[in-house]
mmCIF file of C-alpha atoms in Angstrom:
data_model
loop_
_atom_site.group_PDB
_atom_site.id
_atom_site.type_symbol
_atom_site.label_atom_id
_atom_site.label_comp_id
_atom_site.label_asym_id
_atom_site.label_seq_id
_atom_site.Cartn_x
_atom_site.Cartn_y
_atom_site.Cartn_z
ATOM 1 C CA UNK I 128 5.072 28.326 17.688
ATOM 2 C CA UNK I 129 1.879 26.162 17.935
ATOM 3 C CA UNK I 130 1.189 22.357 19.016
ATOM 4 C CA UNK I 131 0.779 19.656 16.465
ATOM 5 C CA UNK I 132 -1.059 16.458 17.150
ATOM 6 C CA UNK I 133 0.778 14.242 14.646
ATOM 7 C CA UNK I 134 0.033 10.871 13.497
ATOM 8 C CA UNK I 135 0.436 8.765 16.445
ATOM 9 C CA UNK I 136 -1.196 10.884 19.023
ATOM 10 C CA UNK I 137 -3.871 10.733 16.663
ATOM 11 C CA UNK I 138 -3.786 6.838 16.082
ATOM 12 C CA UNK I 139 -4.582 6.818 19.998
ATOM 13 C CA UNK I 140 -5.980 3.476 20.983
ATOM 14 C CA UNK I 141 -6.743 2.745 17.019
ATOM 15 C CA UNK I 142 -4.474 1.283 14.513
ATOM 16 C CA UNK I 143 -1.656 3.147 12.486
ATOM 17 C CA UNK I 144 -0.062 1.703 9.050
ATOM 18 C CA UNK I 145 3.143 2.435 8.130
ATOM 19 C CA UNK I 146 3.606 1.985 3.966
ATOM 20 C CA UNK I 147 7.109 0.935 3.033
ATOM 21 C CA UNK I 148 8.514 0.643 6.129
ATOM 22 C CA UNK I 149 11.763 -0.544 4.703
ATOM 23 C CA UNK I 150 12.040 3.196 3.537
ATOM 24 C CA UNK I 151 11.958 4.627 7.121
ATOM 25 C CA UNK I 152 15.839 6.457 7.832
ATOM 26 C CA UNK I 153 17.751 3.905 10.449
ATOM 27 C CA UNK I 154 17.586 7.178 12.634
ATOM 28 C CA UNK I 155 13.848 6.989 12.704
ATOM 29 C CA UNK I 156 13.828 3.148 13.049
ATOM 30 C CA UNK I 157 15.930 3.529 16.738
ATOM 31 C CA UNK I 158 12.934 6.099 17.504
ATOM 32 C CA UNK I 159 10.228 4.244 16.060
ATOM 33 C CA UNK I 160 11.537 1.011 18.413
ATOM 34 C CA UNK I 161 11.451 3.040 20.900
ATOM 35 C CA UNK I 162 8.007 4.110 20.495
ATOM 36 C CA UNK I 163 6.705 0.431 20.150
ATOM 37 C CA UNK I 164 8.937 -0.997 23.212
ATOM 38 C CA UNK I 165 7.806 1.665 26.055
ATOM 39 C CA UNK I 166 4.463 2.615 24.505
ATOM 40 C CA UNK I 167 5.182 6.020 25.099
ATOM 41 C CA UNK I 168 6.856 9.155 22.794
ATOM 42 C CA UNK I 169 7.321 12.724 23.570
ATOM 43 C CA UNK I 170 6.627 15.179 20.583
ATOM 44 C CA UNK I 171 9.447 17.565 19.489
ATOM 45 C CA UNK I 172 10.054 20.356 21.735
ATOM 46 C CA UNK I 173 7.347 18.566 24.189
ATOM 47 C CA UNK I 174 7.527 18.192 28.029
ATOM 48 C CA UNK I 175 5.573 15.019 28.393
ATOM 49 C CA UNK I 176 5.266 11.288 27.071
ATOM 50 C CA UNK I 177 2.491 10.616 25.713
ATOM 51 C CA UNK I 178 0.950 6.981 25.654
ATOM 52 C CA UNK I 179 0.877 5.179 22.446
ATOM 53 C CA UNK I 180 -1.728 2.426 22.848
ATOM 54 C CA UNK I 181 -1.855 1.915 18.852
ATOM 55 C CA UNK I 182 -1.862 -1.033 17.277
ATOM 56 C CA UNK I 183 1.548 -0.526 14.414
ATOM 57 C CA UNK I 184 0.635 -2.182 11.186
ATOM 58 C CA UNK I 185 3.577 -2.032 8.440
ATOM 59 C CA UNK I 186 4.331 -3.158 5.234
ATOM 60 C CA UNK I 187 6.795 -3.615 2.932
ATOM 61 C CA UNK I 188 7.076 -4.399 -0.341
ATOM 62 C CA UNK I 189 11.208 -5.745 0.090
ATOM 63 C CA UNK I 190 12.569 -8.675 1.687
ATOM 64 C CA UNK I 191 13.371 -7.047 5.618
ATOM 65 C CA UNK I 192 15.076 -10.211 6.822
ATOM 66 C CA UNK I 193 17.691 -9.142 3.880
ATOM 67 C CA UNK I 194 17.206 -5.721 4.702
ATOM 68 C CA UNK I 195 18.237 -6.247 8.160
ATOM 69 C CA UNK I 196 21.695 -8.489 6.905
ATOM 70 C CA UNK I 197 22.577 -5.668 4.964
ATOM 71 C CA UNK I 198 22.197 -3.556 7.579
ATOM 72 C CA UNK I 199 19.533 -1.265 5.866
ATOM 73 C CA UNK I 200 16.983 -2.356 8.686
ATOM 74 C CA UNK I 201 17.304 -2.430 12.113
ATOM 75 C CA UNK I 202 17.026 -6.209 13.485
ATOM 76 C CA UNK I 203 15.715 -5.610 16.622
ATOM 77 C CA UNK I 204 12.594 -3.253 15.129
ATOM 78 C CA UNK I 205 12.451 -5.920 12.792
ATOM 79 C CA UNK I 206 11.530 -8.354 15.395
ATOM 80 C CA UNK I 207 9.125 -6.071 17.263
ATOM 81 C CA UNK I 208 7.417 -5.202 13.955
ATOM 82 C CA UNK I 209 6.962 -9.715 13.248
ATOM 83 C CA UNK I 210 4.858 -10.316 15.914
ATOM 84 C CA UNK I 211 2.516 -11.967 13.108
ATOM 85 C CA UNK I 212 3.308 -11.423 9.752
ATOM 86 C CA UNK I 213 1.412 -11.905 6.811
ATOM 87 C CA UNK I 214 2.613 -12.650 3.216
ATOM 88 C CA UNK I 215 1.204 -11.589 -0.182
ATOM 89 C CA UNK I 216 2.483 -12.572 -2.838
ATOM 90 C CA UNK I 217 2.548 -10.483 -5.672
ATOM 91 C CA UNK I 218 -0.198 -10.560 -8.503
ATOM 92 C CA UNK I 219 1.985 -12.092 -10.907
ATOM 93 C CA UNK I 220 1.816 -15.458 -8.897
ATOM 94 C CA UNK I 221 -0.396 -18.049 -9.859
ATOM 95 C CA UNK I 222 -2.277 -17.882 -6.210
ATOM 96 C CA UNK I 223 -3.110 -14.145 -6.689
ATOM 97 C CA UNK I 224 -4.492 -14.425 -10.328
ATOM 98 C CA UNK I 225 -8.144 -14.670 -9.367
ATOM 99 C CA UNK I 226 -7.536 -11.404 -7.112
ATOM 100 C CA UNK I 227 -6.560 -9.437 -10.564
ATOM 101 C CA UNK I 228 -10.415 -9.565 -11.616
ATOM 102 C CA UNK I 229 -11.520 -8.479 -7.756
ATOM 103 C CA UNK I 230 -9.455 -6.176 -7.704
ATOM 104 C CA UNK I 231 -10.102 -4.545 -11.076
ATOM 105 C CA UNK I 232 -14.110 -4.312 -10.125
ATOM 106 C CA UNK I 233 -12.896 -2.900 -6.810
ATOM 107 C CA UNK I 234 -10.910 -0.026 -8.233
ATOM 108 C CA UNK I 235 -13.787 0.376 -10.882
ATOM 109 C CA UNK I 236 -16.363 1.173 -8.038
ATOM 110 C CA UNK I 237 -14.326 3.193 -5.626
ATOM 111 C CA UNK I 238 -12.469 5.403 -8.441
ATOM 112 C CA UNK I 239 -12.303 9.102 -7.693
ATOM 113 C CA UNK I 240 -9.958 9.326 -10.955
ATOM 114 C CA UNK I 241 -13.183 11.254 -13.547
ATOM 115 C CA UNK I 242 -16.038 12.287 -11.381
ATOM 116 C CA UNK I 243 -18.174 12.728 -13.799
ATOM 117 C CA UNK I 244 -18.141 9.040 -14.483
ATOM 118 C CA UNK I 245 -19.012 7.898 -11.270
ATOM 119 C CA UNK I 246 -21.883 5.317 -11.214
ATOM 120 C CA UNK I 247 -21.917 5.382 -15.191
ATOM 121 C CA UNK I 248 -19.156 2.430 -16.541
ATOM 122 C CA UNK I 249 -20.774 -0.775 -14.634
ATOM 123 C CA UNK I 250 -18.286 -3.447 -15.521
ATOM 124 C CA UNK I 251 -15.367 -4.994 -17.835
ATOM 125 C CA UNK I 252 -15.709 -7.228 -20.814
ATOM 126 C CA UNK I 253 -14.527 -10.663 -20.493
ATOM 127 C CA UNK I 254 -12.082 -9.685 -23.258
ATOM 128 C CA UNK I 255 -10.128 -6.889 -20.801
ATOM 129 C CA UNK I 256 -9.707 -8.795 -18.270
ATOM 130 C CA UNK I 257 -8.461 -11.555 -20.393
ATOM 131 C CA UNK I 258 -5.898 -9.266 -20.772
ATOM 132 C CA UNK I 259 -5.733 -7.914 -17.254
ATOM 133 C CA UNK I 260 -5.226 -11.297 -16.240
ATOM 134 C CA UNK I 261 -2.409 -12.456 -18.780
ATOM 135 C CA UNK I 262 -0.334 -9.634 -17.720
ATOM 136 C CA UNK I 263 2.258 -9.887 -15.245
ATOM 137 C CA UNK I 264 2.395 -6.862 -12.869
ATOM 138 C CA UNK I 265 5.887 -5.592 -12.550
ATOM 139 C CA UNK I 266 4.190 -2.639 -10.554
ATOM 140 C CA UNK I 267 1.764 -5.048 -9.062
ATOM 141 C CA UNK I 268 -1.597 -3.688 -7.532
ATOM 142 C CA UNK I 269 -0.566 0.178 -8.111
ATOM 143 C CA UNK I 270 -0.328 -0.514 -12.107
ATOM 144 C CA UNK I 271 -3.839 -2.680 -11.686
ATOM 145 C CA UNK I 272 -5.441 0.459 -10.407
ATOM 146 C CA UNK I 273 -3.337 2.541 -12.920
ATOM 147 C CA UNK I 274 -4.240 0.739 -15.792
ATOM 148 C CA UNK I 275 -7.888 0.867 -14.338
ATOM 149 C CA UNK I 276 -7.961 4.268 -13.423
ATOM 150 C CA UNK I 277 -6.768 5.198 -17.207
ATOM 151 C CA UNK I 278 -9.629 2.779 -18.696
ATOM 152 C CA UNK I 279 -12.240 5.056 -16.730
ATOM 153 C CA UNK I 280 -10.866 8.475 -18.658
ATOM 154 C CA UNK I 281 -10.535 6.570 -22.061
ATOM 155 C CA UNK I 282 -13.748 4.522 -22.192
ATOM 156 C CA UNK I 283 -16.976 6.236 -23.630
ATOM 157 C CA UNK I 284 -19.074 2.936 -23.113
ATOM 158 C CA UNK I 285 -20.598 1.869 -19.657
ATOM 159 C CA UNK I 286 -18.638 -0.809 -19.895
ATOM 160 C CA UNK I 287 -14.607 -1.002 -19.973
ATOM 161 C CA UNK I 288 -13.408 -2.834 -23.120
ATOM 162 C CA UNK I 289 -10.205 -4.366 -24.628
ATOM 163 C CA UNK I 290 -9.423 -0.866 -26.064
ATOM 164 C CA UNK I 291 -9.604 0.989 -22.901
ATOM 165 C CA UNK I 292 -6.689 -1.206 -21.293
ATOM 166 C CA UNK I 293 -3.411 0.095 -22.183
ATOM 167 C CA UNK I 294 -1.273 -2.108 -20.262
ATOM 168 C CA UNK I 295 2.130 -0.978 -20.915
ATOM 169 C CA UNK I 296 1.718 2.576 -21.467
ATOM 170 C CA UNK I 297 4.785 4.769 -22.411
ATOM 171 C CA UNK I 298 6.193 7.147 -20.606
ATOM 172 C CA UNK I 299 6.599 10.688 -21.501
#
């Protein structure tokens, strides 16, 4: 009953990231391929392509050349989406552990978590992120920010101590 500009349209000659692309339906793969190999996609119900001059940026946090043996992924998107990948390894690897403390100041100046805080805790102790950067990041940098983002509601200093990290905090 009324026209949508969705994601793509809107991407138009920018870039467009697709999170967890390993997650994507194989139905929505063959369309997505589609998309990237003729540049063009029609929207539902719509009587004209429309030009997708976006640049496709994905990520995944599995393995997709196993995906694609297992035949979760689809092998040719998987080759259109390699044009030039780029491999992080996760925070628990002895390459990333200097990112733990970047990251942790990061997520401590762009938190929207308290509002009220904002601008008032300044930094960590050396002591927290001693911690911070003994642990080893099952949830990699989602529980960083977590465990951040919960040592901005507890701490009553301006800056984040050892007490304020809970690390492994229990679930309900």
């Amino acid at each position: 009953d009324r026209e949508k500009t969705g994601l793509l349209e809107l991407a138009g000659d920018g870039c467009i990231f697709l999170d967890e692309i390993s997650e994507v339906p194989i139905e929505l793969q063959a369309k997505l391929l589609r998309v990237i190999q003729e540049k063009t996609f029609r929207k539902v119900g719509g009587t004209r392509e429309i030009a997708c001059r976006a640049t496709i940026i994905a990520s995944s946090n599995r393995d997709l050349k196993k995906e694609v043996q297992a035949n979760r992924f689809r092998g040719d998107l998987y080759h259109r989406l390699s044009i030039f990948p780029i491999i992080l390894s996760p925070l628990r690897s002895a390459a990333r552990r200097q990112d733990i403390r970047l990251l942790a100041q990061y997520f401590l100046r762009t938190s929207t978590i308290c509002p009220e805080k904002s601008g008032h805790i300044k930094a960590i102790t050396n002591l927290a992120f001693e911690a911070l950067e003994n642990h080893d990041w099952p949830g990699n940098v989602r529980e960083l920010r977590n465990v951040i983002e919960r040592a901005i509601l507890l701490e009553t200093t301006d800056k984040i101590g050892l007490n304020s990290i809970i690390i492994n905090a229990e679930e309900p």
